[in-house]
Short mmCIF file of N, CA and C in Angstrom, two decimals:
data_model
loop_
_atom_site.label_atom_id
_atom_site.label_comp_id
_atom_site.label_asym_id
_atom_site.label_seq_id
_atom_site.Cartn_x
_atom_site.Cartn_y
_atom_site.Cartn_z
N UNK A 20 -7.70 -18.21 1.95
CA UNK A 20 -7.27 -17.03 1.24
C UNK A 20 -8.51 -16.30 0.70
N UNK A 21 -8.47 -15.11 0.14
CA UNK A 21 -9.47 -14.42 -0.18
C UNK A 21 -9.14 -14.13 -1.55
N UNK A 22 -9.92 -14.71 -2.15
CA UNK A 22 -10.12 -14.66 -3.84
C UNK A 22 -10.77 -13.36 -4.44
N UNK A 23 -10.72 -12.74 -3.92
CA UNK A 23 -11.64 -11.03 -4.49
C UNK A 23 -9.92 -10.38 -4.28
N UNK A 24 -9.46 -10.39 -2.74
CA UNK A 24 -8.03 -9.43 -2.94
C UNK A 24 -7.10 -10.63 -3.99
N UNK A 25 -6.75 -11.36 -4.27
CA UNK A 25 -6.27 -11.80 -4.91
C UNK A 25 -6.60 -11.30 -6.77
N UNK A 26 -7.96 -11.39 -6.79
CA UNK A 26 -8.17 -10.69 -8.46
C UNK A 26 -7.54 -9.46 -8.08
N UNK A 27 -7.68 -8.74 -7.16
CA UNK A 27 -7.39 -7.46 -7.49
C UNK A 27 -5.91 -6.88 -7.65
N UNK A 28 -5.27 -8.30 -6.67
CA UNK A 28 -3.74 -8.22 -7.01
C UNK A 28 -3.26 -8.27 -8.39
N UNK A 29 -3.62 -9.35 -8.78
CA UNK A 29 -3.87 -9.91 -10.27
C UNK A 29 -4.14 -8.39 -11.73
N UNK A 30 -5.39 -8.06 -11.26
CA UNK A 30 -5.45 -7.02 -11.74
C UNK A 30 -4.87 -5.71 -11.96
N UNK A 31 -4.37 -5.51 -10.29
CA UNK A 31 -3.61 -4.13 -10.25
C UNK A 31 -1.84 -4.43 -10.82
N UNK A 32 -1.78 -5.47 -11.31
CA UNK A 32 -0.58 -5.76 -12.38
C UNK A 32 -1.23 -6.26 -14.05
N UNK A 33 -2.39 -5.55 -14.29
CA UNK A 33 -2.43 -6.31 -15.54
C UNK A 33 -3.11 -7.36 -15.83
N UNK A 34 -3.35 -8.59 -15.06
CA UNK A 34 -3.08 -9.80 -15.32
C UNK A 34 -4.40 -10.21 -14.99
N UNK A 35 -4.81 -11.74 -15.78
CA UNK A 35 -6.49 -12.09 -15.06
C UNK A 35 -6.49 -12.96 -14.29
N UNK A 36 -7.26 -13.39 -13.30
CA UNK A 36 -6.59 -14.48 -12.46
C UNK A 36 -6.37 -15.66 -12.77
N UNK A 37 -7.16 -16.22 -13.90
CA UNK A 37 -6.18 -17.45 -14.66
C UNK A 37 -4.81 -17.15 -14.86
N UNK A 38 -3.93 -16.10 -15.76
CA UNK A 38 -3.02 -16.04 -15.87
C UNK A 38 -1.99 -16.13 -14.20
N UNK A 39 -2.75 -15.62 -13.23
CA UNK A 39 -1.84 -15.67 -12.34
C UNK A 39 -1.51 -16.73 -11.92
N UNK A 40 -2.73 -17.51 -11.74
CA UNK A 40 -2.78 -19.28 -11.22
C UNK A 40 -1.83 -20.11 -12.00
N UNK A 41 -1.36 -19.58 -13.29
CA UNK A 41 -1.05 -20.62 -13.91
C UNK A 41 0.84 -20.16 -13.72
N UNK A 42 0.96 -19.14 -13.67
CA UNK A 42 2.00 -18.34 -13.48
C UNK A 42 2.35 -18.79 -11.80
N UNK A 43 1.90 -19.41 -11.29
CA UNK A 43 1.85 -19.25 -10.13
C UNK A 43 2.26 -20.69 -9.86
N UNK A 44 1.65 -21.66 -10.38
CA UNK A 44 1.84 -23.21 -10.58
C UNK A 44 2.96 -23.52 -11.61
N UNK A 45 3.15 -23.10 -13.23
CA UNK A 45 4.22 -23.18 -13.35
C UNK A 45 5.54 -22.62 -12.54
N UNK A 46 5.43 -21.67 -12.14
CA UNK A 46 7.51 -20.84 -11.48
C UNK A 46 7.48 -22.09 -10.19
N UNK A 47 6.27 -23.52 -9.59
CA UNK A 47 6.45 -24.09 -7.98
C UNK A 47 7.75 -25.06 -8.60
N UNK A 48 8.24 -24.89 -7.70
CA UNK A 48 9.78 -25.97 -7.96
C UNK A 48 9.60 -27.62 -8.00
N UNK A 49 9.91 -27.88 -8.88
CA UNK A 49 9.68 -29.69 -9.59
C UNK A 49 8.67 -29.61 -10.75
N UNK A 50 8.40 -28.14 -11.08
CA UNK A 50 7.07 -27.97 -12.39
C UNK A 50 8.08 -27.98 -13.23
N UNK A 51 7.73 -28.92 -14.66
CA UNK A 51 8.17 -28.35 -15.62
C UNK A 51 7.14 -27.77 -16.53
N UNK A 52 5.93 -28.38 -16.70
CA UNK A 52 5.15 -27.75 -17.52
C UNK A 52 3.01 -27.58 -17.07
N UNK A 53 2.86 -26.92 -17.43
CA UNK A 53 1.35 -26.76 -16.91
C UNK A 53 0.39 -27.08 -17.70
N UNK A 54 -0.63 -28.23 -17.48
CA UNK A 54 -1.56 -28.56 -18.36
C UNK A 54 -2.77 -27.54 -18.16
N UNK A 55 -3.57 -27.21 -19.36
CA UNK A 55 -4.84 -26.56 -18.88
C UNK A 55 -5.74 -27.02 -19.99
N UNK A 56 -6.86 -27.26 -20.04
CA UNK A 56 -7.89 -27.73 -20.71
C UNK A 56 -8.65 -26.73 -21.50
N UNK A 57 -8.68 -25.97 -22.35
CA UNK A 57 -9.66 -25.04 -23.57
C UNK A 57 -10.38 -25.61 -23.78
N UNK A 58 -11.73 -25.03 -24.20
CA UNK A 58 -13.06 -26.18 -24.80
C UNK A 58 -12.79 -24.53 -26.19
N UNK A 59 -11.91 -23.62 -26.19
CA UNK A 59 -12.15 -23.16 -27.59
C UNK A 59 -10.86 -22.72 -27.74
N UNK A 60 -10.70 -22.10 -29.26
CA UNK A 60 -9.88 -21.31 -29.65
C UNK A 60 -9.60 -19.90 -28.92
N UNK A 61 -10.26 -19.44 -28.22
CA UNK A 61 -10.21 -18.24 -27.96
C UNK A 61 -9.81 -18.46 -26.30
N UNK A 62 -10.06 -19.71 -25.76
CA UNK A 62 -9.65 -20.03 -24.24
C UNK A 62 -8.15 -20.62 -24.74
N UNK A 63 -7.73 -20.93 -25.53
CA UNK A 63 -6.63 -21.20 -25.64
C UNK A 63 -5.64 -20.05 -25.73
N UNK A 64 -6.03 -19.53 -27.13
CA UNK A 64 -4.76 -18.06 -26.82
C UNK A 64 -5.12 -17.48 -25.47
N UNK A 65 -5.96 -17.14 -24.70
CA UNK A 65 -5.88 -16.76 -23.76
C UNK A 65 -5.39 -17.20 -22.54
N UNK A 66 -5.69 -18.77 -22.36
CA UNK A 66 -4.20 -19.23 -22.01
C UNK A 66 -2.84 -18.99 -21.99
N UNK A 67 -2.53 -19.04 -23.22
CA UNK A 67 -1.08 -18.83 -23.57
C UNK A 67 -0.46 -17.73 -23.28
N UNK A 68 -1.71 -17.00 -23.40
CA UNK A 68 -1.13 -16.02 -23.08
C UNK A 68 -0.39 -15.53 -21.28
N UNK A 69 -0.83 -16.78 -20.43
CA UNK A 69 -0.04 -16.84 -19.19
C UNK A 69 1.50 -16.80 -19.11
N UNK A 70 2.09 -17.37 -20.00
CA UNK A 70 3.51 -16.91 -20.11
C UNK A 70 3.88 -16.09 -19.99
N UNK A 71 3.18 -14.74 -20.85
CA UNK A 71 3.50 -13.01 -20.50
C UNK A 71 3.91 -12.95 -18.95
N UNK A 72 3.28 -13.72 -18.05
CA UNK A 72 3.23 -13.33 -16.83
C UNK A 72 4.52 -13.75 -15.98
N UNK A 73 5.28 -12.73 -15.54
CA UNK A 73 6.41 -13.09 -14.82
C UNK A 73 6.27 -12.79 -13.40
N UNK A 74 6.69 -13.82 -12.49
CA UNK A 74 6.16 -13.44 -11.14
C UNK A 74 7.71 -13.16 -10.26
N UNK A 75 7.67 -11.74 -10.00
CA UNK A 75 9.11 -11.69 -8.96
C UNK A 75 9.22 -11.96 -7.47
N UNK A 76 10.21 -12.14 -6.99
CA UNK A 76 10.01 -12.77 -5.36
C UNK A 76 8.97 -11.66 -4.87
N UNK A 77 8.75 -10.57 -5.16
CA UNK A 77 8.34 -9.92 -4.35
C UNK A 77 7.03 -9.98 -4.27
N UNK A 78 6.48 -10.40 -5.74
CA UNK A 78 4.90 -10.83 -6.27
C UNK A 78 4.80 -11.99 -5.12
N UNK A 79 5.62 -13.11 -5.29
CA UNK A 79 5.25 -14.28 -4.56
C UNK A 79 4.90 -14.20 -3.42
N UNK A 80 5.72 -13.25 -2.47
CA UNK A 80 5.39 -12.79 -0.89
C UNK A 80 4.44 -12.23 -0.89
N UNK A 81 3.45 -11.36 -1.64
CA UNK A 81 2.60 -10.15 -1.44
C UNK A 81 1.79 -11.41 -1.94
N UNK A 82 1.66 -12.57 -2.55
CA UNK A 82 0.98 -13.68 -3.15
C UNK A 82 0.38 -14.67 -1.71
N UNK A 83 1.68 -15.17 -0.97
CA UNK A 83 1.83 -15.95 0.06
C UNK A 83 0.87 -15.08 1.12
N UNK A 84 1.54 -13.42 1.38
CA UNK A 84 0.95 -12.72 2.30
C UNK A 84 -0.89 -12.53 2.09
N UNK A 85 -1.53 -12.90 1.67
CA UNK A 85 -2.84 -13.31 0.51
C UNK A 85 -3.70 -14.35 0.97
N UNK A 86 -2.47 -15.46 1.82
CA UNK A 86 -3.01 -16.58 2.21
C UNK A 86 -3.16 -18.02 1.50
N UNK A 87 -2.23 -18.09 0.18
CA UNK A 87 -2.18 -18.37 -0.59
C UNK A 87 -1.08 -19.34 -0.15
N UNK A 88 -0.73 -20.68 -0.06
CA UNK A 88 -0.10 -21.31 0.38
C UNK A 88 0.81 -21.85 -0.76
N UNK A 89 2.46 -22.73 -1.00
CA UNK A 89 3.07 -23.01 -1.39
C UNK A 89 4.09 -22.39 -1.72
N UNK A 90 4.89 -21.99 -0.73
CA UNK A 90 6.43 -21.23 -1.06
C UNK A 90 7.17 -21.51 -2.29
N UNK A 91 7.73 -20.61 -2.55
CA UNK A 91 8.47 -20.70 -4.20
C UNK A 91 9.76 -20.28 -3.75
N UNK A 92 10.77 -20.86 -4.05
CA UNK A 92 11.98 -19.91 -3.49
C UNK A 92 13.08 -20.38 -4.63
#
């Protein structure tokens, strides 16, 4: 996959590409929850702030179409 069109997907909705990854790994089916590691306060709310991120089927295909492997359905 190509990680430059992918930020830019990411981007041209808003979003940074952590938030997408994580948005992306929590909605895979059998996730219930997503660990991520902060070394600060400020990587943490920014974390959290991945929840904001809602991904619709249509994100996921234009995600998959990316090269980005693991179907979500």
């Amino acid at each position: 996959f190509n990680e430059e069109r992918l930020a830019e997907f990411a981007s041209s909705r808003g979003w940074s590409l952590p938030h997408l990854a994580m948005a992306w790994v929590r909605d895979a089916p059998g996730v219930s929850s997503v660990l991520f590691g902060p070394r600060s306060a400020e990587q943490l709310r920014d974390g959290l702030r991945s929840v904001e991120v809602l991904l619709t089927a249509e994100d996921r295909r234009a995600i998959e179409n990316l090269g980005v492997s693991g179907s979500q359905q």
